mmCIF file of C-alpha atoms and ligand atoms in Angstrom:
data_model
loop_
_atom_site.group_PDB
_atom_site.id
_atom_site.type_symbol
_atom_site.label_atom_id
_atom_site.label_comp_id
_atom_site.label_asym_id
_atom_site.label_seq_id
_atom_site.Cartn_x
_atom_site.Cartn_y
_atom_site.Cartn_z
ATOM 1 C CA UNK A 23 15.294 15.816 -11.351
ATOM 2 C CA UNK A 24 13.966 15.761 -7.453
ATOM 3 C CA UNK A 25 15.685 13.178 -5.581
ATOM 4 C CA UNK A 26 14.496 11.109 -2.656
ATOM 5 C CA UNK A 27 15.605 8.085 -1.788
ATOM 6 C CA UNK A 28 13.096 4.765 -2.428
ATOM 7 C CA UNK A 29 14.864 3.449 1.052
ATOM 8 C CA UNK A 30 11.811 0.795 1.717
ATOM 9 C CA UNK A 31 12.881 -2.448 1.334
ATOM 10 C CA UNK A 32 12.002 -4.447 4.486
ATOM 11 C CA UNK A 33 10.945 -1.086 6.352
ATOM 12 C CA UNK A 34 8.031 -2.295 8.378
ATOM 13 C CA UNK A 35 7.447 -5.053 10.986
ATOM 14 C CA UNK A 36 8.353 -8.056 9.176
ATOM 15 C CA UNK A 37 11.182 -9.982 9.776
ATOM 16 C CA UNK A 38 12.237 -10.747 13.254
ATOM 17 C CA UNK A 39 15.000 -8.391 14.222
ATOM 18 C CA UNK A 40 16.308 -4.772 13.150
ATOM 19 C CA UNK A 41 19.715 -5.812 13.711
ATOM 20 C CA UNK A 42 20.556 -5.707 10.519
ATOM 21 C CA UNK A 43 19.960 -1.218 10.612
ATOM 22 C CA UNK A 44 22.272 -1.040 13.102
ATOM 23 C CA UNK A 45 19.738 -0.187 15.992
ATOM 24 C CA UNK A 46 20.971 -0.572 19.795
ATOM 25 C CA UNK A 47 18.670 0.719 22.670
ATOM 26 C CA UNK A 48 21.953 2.688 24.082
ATOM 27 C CA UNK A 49 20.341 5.302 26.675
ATOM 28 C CA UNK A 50 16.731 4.050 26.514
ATOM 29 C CA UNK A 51 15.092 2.003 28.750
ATOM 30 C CA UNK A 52 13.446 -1.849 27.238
ATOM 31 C CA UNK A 53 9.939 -1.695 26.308
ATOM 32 C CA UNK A 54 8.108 -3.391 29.149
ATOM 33 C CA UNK A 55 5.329 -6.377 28.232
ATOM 34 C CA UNK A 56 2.582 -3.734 29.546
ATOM 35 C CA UNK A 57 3.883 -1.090 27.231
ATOM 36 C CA UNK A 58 3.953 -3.252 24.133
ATOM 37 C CA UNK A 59 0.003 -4.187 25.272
ATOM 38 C CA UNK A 60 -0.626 -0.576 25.401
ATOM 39 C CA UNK A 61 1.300 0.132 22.311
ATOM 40 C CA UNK A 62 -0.169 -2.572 20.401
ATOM 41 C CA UNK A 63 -3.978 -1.488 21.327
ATOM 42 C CA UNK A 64 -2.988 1.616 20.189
ATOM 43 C CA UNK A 65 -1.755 0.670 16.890
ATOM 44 C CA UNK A 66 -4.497 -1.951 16.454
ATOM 45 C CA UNK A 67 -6.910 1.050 17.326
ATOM 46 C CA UNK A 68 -5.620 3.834 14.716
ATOM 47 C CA UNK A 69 -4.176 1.095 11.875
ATOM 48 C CA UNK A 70 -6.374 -2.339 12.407
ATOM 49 C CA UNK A 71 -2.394 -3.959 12.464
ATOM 50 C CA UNK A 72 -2.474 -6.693 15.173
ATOM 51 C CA UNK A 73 1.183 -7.340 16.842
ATOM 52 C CA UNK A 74 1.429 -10.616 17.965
ATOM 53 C CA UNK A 75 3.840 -10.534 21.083
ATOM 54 C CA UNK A 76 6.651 -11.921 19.022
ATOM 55 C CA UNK A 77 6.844 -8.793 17.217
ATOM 56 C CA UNK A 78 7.947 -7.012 21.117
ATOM 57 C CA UNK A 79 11.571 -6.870 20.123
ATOM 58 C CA UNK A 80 11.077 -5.269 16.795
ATOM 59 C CA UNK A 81 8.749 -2.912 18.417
ATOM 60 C CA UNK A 82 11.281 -2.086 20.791
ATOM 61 C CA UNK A 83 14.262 -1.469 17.986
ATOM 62 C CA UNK A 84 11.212 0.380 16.044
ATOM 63 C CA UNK A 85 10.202 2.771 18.545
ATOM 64 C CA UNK A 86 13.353 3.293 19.771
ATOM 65 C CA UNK A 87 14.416 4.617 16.490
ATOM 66 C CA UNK A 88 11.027 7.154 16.510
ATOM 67 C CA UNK A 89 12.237 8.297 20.736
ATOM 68 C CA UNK A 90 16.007 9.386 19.789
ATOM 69 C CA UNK A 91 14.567 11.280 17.213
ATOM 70 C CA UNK A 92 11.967 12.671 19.367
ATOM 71 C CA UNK A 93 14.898 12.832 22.389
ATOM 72 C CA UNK A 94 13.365 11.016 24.543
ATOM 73 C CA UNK A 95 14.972 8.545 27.281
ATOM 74 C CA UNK A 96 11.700 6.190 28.011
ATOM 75 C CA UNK A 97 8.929 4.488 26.217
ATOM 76 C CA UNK A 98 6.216 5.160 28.818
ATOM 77 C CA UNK A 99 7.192 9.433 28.214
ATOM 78 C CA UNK A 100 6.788 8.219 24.682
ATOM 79 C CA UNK A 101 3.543 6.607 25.349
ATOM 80 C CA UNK A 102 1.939 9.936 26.963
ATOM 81 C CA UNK A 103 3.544 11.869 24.857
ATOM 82 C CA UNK A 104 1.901 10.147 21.628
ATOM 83 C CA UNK A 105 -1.161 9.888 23.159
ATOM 84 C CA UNK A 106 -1.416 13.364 24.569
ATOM 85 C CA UNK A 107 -3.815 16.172 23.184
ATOM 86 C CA UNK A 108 -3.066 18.203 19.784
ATOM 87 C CA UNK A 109 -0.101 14.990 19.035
ATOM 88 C CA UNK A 110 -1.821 13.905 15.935
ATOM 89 C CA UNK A 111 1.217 14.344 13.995
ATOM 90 C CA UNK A 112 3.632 12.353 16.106
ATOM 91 C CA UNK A 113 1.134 9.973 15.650
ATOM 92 C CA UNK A 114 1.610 9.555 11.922
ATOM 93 C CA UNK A 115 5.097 9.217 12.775
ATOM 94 C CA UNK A 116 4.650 6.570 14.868
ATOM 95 C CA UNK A 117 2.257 4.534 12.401
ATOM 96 C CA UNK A 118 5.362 5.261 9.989
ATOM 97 C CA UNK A 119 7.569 3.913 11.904
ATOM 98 C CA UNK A 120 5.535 0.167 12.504
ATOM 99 C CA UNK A 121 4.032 -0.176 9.088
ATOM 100 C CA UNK A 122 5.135 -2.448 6.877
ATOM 101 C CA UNK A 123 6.153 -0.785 3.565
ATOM 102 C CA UNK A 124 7.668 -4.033 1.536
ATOM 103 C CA UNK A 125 6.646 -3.856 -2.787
ATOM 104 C CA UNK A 126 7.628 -3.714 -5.603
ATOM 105 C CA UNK A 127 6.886 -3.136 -9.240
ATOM 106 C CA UNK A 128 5.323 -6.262 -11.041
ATOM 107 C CA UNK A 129 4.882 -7.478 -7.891
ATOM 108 C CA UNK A 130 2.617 -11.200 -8.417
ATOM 109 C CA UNK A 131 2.745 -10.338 -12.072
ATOM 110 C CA UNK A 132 -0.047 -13.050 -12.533
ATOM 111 C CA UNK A 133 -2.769 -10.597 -11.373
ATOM 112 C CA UNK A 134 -1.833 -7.892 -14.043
ATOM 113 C CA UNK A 135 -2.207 -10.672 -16.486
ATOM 114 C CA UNK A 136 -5.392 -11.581 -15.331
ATOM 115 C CA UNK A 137 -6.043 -8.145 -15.134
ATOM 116 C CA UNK A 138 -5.321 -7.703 -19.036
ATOM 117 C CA UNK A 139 -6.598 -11.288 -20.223
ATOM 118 C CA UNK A 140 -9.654 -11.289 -18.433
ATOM 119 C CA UNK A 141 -11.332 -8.180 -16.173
ATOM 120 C CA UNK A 142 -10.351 -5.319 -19.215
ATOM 121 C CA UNK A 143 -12.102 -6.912 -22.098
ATOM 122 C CA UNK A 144 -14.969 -7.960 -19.538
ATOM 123 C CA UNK A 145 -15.390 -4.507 -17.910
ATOM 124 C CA UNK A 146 -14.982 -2.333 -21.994
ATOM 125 C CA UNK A 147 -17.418 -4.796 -23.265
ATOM 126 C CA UNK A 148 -19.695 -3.840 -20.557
ATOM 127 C CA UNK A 149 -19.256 0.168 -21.584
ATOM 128 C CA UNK A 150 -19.629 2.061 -24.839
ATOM 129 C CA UNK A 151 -16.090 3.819 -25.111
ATOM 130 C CA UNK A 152 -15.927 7.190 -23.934
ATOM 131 C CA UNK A 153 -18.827 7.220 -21.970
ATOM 132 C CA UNK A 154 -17.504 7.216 -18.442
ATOM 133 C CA UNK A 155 -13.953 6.526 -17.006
ATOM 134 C CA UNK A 156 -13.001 3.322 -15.562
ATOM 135 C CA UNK A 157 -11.450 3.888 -11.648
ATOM 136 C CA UNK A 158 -8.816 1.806 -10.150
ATOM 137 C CA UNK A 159 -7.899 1.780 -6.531
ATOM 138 C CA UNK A 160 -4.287 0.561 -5.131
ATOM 139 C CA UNK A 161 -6.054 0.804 -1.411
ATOM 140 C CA UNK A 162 -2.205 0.018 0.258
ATOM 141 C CA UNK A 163 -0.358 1.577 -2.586
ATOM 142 C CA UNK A 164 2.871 2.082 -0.197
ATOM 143 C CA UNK A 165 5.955 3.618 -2.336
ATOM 144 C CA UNK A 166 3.767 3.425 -5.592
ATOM 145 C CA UNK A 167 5.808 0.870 -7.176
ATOM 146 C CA UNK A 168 1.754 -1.024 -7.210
ATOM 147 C CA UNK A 169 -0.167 1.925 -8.359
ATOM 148 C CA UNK A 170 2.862 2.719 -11.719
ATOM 149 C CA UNK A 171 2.547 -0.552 -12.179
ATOM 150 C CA UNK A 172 -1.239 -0.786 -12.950
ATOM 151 C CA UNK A 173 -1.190 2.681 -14.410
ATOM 152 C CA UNK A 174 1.750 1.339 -16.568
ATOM 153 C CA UNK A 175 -0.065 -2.204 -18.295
ATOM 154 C CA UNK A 176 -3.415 0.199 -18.422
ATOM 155 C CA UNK A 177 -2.173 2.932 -20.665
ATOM 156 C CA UNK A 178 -0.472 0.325 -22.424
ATOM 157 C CA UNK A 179 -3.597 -1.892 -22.686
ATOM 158 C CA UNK A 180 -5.817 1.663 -23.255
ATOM 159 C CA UNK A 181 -3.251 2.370 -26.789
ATOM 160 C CA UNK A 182 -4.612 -1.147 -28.545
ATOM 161 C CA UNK A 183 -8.033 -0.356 -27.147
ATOM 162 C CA UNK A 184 -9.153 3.141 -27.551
ATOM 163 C CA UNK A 185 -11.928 4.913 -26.538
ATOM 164 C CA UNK A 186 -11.682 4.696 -22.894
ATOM 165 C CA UNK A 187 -10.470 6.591 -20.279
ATOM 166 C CA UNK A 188 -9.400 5.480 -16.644
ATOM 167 C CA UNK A 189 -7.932 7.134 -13.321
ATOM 168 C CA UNK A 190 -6.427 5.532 -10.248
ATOM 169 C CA UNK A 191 -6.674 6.150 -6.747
ATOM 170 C CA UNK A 192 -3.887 5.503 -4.694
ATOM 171 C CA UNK A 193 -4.001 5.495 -0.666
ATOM 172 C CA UNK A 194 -1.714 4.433 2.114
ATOM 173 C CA UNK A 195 -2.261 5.292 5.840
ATOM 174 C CA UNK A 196 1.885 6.040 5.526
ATOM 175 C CA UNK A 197 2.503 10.032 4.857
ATOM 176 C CA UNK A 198 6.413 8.349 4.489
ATOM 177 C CA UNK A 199 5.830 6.199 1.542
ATOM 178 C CA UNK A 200 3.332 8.506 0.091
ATOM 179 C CA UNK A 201 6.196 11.039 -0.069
ATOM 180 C CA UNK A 202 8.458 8.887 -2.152
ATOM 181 C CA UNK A 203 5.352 7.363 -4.317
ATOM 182 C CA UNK A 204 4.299 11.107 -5.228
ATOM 183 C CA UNK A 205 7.978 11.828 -6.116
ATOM 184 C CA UNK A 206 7.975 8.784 -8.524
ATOM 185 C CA UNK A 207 11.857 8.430 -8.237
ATOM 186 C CA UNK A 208 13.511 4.714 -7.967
ATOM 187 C CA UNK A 209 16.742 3.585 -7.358
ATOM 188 C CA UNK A 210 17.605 1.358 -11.206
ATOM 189 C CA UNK A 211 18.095 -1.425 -9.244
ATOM 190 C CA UNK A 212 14.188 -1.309 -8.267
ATOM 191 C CA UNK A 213 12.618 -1.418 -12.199
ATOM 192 C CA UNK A 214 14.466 -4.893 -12.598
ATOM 193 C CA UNK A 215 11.508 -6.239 -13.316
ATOM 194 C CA UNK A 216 10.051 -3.833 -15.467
ATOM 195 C CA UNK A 217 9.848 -4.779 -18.893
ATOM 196 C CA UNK A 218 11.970 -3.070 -21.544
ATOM 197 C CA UNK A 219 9.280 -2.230 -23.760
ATOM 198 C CA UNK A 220 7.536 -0.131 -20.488
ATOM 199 C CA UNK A 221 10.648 1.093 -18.830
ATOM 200 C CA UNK A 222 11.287 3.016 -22.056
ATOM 201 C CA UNK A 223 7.824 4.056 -22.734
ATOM 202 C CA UNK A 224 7.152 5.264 -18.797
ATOM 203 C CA UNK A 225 10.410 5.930 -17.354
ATOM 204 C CA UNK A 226 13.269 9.061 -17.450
ATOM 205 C CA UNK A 227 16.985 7.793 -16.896
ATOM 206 C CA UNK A 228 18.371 10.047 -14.445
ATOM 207 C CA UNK A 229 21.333 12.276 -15.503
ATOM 208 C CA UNK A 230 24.299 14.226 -13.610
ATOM 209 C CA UNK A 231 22.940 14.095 -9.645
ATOM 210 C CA UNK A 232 19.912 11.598 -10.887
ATOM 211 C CA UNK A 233 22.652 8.904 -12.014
ATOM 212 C CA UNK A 234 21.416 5.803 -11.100
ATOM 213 C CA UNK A 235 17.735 6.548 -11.360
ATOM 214 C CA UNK A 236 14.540 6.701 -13.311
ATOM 215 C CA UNK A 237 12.130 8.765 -12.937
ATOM 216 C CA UNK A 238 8.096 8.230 -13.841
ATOM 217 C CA UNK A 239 7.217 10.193 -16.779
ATOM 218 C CA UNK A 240 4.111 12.999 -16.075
ATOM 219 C CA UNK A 241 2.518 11.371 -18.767
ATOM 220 C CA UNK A 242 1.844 8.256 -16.817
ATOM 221 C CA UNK A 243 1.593 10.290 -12.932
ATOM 222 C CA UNK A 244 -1.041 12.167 -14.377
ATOM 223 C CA UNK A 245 -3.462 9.132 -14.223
ATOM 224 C CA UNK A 246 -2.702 8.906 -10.547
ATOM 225 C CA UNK A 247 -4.374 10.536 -7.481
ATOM 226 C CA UNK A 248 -2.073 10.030 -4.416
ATOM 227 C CA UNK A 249 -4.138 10.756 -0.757
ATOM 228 C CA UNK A 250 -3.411 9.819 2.707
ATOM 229 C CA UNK A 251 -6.020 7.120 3.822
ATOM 230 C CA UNK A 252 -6.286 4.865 6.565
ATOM 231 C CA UNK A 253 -8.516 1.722 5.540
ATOM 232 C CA UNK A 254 -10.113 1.573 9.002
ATOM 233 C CA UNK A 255 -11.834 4.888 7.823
ATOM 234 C CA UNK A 256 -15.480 5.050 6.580
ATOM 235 C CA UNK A 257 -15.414 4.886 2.622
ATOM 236 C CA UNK A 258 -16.277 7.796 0.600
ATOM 237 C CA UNK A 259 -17.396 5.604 -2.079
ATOM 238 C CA UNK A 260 -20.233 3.969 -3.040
ATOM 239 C CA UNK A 261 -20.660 1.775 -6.365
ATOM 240 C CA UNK A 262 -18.069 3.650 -7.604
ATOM 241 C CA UNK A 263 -14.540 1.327 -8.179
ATOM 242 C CA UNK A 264 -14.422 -1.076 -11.134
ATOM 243 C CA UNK A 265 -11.267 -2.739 -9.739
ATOM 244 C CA UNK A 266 -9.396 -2.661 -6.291
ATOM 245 C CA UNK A 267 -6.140 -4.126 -4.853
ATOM 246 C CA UNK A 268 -5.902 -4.391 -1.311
ATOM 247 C CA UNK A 269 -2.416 -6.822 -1.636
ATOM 248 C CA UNK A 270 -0.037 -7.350 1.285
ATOM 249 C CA UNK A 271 -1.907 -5.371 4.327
ATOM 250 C CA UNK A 272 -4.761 -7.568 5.162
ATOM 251 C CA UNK A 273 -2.127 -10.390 6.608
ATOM 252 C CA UNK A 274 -1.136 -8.197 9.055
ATOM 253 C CA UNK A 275 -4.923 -7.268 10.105
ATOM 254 C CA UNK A 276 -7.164 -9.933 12.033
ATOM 255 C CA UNK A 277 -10.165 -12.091 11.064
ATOM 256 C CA UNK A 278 -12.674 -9.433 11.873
ATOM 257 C CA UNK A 279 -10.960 -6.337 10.888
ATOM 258 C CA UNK A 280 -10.309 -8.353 7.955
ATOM 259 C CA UNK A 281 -14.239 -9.244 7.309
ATOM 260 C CA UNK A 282 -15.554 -5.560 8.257
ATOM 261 C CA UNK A 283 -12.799 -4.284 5.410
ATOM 262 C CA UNK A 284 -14.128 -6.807 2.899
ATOM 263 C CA UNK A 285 -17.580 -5.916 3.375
ATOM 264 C CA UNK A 286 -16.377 -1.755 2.666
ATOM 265 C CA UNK A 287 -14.839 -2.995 -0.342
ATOM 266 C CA UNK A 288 -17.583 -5.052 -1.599
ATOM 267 C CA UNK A 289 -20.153 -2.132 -1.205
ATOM 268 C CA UNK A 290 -17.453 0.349 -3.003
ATOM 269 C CA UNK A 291 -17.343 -1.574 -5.880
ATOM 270 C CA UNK A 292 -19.446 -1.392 -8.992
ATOM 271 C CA UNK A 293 -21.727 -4.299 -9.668
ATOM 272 C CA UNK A 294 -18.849 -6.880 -11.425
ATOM 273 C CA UNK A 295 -16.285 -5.251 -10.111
ATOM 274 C CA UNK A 296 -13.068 -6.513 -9.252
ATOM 275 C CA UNK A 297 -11.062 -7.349 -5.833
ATOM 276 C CA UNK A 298 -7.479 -8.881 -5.883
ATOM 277 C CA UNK A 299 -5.683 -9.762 -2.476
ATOM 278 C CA UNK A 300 -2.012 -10.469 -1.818
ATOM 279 C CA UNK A 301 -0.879 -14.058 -2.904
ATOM 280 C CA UNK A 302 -0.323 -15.480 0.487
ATOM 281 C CA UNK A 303 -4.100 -13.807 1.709
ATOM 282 C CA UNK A 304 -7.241 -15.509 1.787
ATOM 283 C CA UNK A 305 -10.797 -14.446 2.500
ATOM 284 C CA UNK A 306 -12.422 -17.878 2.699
ATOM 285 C CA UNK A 307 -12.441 -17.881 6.068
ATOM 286 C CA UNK A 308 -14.501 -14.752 6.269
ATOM 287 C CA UNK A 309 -18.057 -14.358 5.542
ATOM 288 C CA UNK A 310 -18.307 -12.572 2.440
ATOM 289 C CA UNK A 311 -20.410 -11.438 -0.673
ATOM 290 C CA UNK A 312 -17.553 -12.200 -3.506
ATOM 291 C CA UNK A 313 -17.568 -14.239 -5.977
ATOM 292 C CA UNK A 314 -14.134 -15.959 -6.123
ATOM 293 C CA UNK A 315 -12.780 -16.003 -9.755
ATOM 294 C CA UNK A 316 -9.043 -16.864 -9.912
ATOM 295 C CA UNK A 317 -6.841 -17.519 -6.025
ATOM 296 C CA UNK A 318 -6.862 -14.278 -5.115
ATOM 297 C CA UNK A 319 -9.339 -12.249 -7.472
ATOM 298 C CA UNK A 320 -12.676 -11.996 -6.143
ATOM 299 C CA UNK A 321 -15.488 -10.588 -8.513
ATOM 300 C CA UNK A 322 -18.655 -8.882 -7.015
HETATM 301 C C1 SAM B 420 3.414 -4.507 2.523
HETATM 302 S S1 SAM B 420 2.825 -3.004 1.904
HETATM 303 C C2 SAM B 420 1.967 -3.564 0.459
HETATM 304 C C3 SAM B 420 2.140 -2.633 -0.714
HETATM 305 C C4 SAM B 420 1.500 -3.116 -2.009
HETATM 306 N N1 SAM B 420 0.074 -3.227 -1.880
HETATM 307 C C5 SAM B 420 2.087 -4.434 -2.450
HETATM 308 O O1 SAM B 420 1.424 -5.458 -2.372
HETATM 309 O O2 SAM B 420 3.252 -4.455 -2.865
HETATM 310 C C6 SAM B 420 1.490 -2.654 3.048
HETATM 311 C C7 SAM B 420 1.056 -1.197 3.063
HETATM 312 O O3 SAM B 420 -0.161 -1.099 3.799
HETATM 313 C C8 SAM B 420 -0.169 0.133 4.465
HETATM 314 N N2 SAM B 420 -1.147 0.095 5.558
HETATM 315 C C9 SAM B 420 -1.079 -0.575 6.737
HETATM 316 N N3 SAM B 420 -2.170 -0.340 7.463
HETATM 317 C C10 SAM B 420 -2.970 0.474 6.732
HETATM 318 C C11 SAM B 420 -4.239 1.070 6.957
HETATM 319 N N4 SAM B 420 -4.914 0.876 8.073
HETATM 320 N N5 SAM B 420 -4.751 1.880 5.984
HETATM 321 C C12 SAM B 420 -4.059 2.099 4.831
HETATM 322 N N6 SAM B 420 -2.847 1.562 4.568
HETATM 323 C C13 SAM B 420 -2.316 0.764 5.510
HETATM 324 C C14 SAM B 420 1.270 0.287 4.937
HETATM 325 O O4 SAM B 420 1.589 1.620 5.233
HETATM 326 C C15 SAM B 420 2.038 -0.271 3.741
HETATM 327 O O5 SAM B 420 2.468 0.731 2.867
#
C-alpha cells in the first residue's frame, strides 16, 4: 500500500508556541508588528481566519518554516513575493502552512449518534427508498478522519436500512490535508477510537512497509468526493445538502464571516436539512434562519 504520513496533529495555529517542532528563526529576520497586520489581512482576505495579535509568534515560527523552504532571508521578500503576480501556488502553501488541521476520527461522537438516532430515520421517512441519493458535506473535512467517519456509521446505518443510497462531499481550503485524506492511510495509533466492529469492516492492516497502518477500504472511499474548496467561495449549491458539518473552523473565523457562512449554508441545504457545528461553536450570537435542535445541530 501507498504510504504518506497522517503527520497533523496540532499542525495549525493553535497552541501558543512551535517550540515544541524544533523551529528557531536562525538566519531570518523577526516578523515585524506591520508585517503580521499585512500578513493577517491577507490571510483573513483569502481564508476568513482572523489572527488575533497573540498568534504573532506562531506566525513568525510558521512562516519561517514556509521562507527556508522557499530560501528566503526576510519576511517582507516573503510578503512580495506571495503577493506578486502568477504566485497563486505559493499561496496555497502559505494557507497550508497557518491552517489549523487538528481531527480526528469519532471526533464529538455525540453528533454521529444524533446523526443515527434522530436526522436518518427523519430524513428516509421523508423519501421513498431509491428514489434519490441522500448528500453529505464534511465542509472542513481536513485529513478525512471526519468525512470516513460519517461515511463509516452511514454504510453501516444504510446495511439495516436498505433502499437508499448516499454520497459525501468533502472540502478543505488545505491541498496538504487533502493529500493525506485522499490517500486514506493512518498511523494505528490514530483509529483508537474506532470501534472494532468498523475498523474490521472499513479498514486494511498494513503489511511489510505498511506495518503500523490501516488503510480505508475502496469500498467505503468510493462514497467520497474529495475537492479543494475554500468556504469564503460562492456555493455551487442550492437546496441540494441534506446534512452538513462545518466543525472546528468557524472558531477561528469572526462574527460576520461567521454569519455570511451560515446564511450560504442555510440556503445550500434542503428544506429540513441538517447543520452540526464544532462543540465549543455557537451561532446564537449571529442572526440566523436555523432552527436549533440539539447544542450544536441546527435544523433548517
Ligand atoms: C481544525 S480542522 C477541523 C477538521 C474537522 N472538521 C474536525 O472537526 O475534526 C479545520 C479545517 O478547516 C480548514 N479551513 C480553514 N479555513 C478554511 C476555509 N476558508 N475554507 C475551507 N476550509 C478551511 C483547515 O484547513 C482545516 O483543515
Amino acid at each position: 500500500m501507498a504510504l504518506i504520513r497522517a503527520s497533523t496533529m496540532g499542525s495549525g495555529l493553535t497552541g501558543t508556541s512551535d517550540k515544541a517542532e524544533g523551529v528557531t528563526s536562525f538566519g531570518l529576520d523577526r516578523l515585524s508588528d506591520k508585517l503580521f497586520i499585512s500578513f493577517s489581512a491577507l490571510i483573513f482576505e483569502k481564508t476568513g481566519i482572523f489572527l488575533k495579535s497573540e498568534k504573532k509568534e506562531l506566525l513568525n515560527s510558521r512562516l519561517g518554516k514556509r521562507l527556508r523552504a522557499c530560501r528566503i532571508n526576510s519576511f517582507a521578500e516573503y510578503y512580495d513575493y506571495v503577493t506578486g503576480a502568477g504566485k497563486a501556488s505559493e499561496l496555497v502553501h502559505l494557507i497550508d502552512s497557518v491552517s489549523t488541521n487538528y481531527t480526528s476520527f469519532f471526533r464529538e461522537q455525540a453528533h454521529f449518534d444524533f446523526l443515527v438516532d434522530q436526522v436518518m430515520p427523519e430524513l428516509i421517512g421523508q423519501r421513498s427508498a431509491g428514489k434519490e441519493e441522500m448528500v453529505f458535506w464534511s465542509s472542513a473535512c481536513s485529513s478525512g478522519e471526519e468525512p470516513y467517519t460519517l461515511a463509516m456509521v452511514l454504510d453501516d446505518y444504510f446495511e439495516n436500512n436498505p433502499g437508499h443510497r448516499f454520497s459525501i462531499i468533502a472540502t478543505d481550503i488545505s491541498t496538504k490535508v487533502l493529500g493525506i485524506a485522499n490517500q486514506g492511510v493512518y498511523p494505528t495509533e490514530r483509529v483508537e477510537k474506532v470501534p472494532p466492529k468498523l475498523l474490521k469492516k472499513y479498514f486494511q492492516k498494513g503489511t511489510g512497509a505498511g506495518e503500523g497502518f490501516v488503510k480505508i477500504k475502496r469500498s467505503l472511499q468510493q462514497h467520497i468526493s474529495f475537492r479543494h474548496f475554500n468556504l469564503m467561495g460562492d456555493f455551487p449549491w442550492n437546496n441540494a445538502m441534506d446534512v452538513i458539518f462545518c466543525r472546528n473552523v468557524m472558531i477561528y473565523f469572526n462574527k460576520e464571516t461567521q454569519a455570511v457562512l451560515v446564511e450560504k449554508f442555510y440556503r445550500c441545504l434542503k428544506p429540513g436539512g441538517y447543520l452540526f457545528i464544532g462543540h465549543s461553536e455557537s451561532i446564537s450570537g449571529i442572526k440566523n434562519q436555523f432552527i436549533q435542535v440539539a447544542s450544536t445541530a441546527y435544523r433548517k
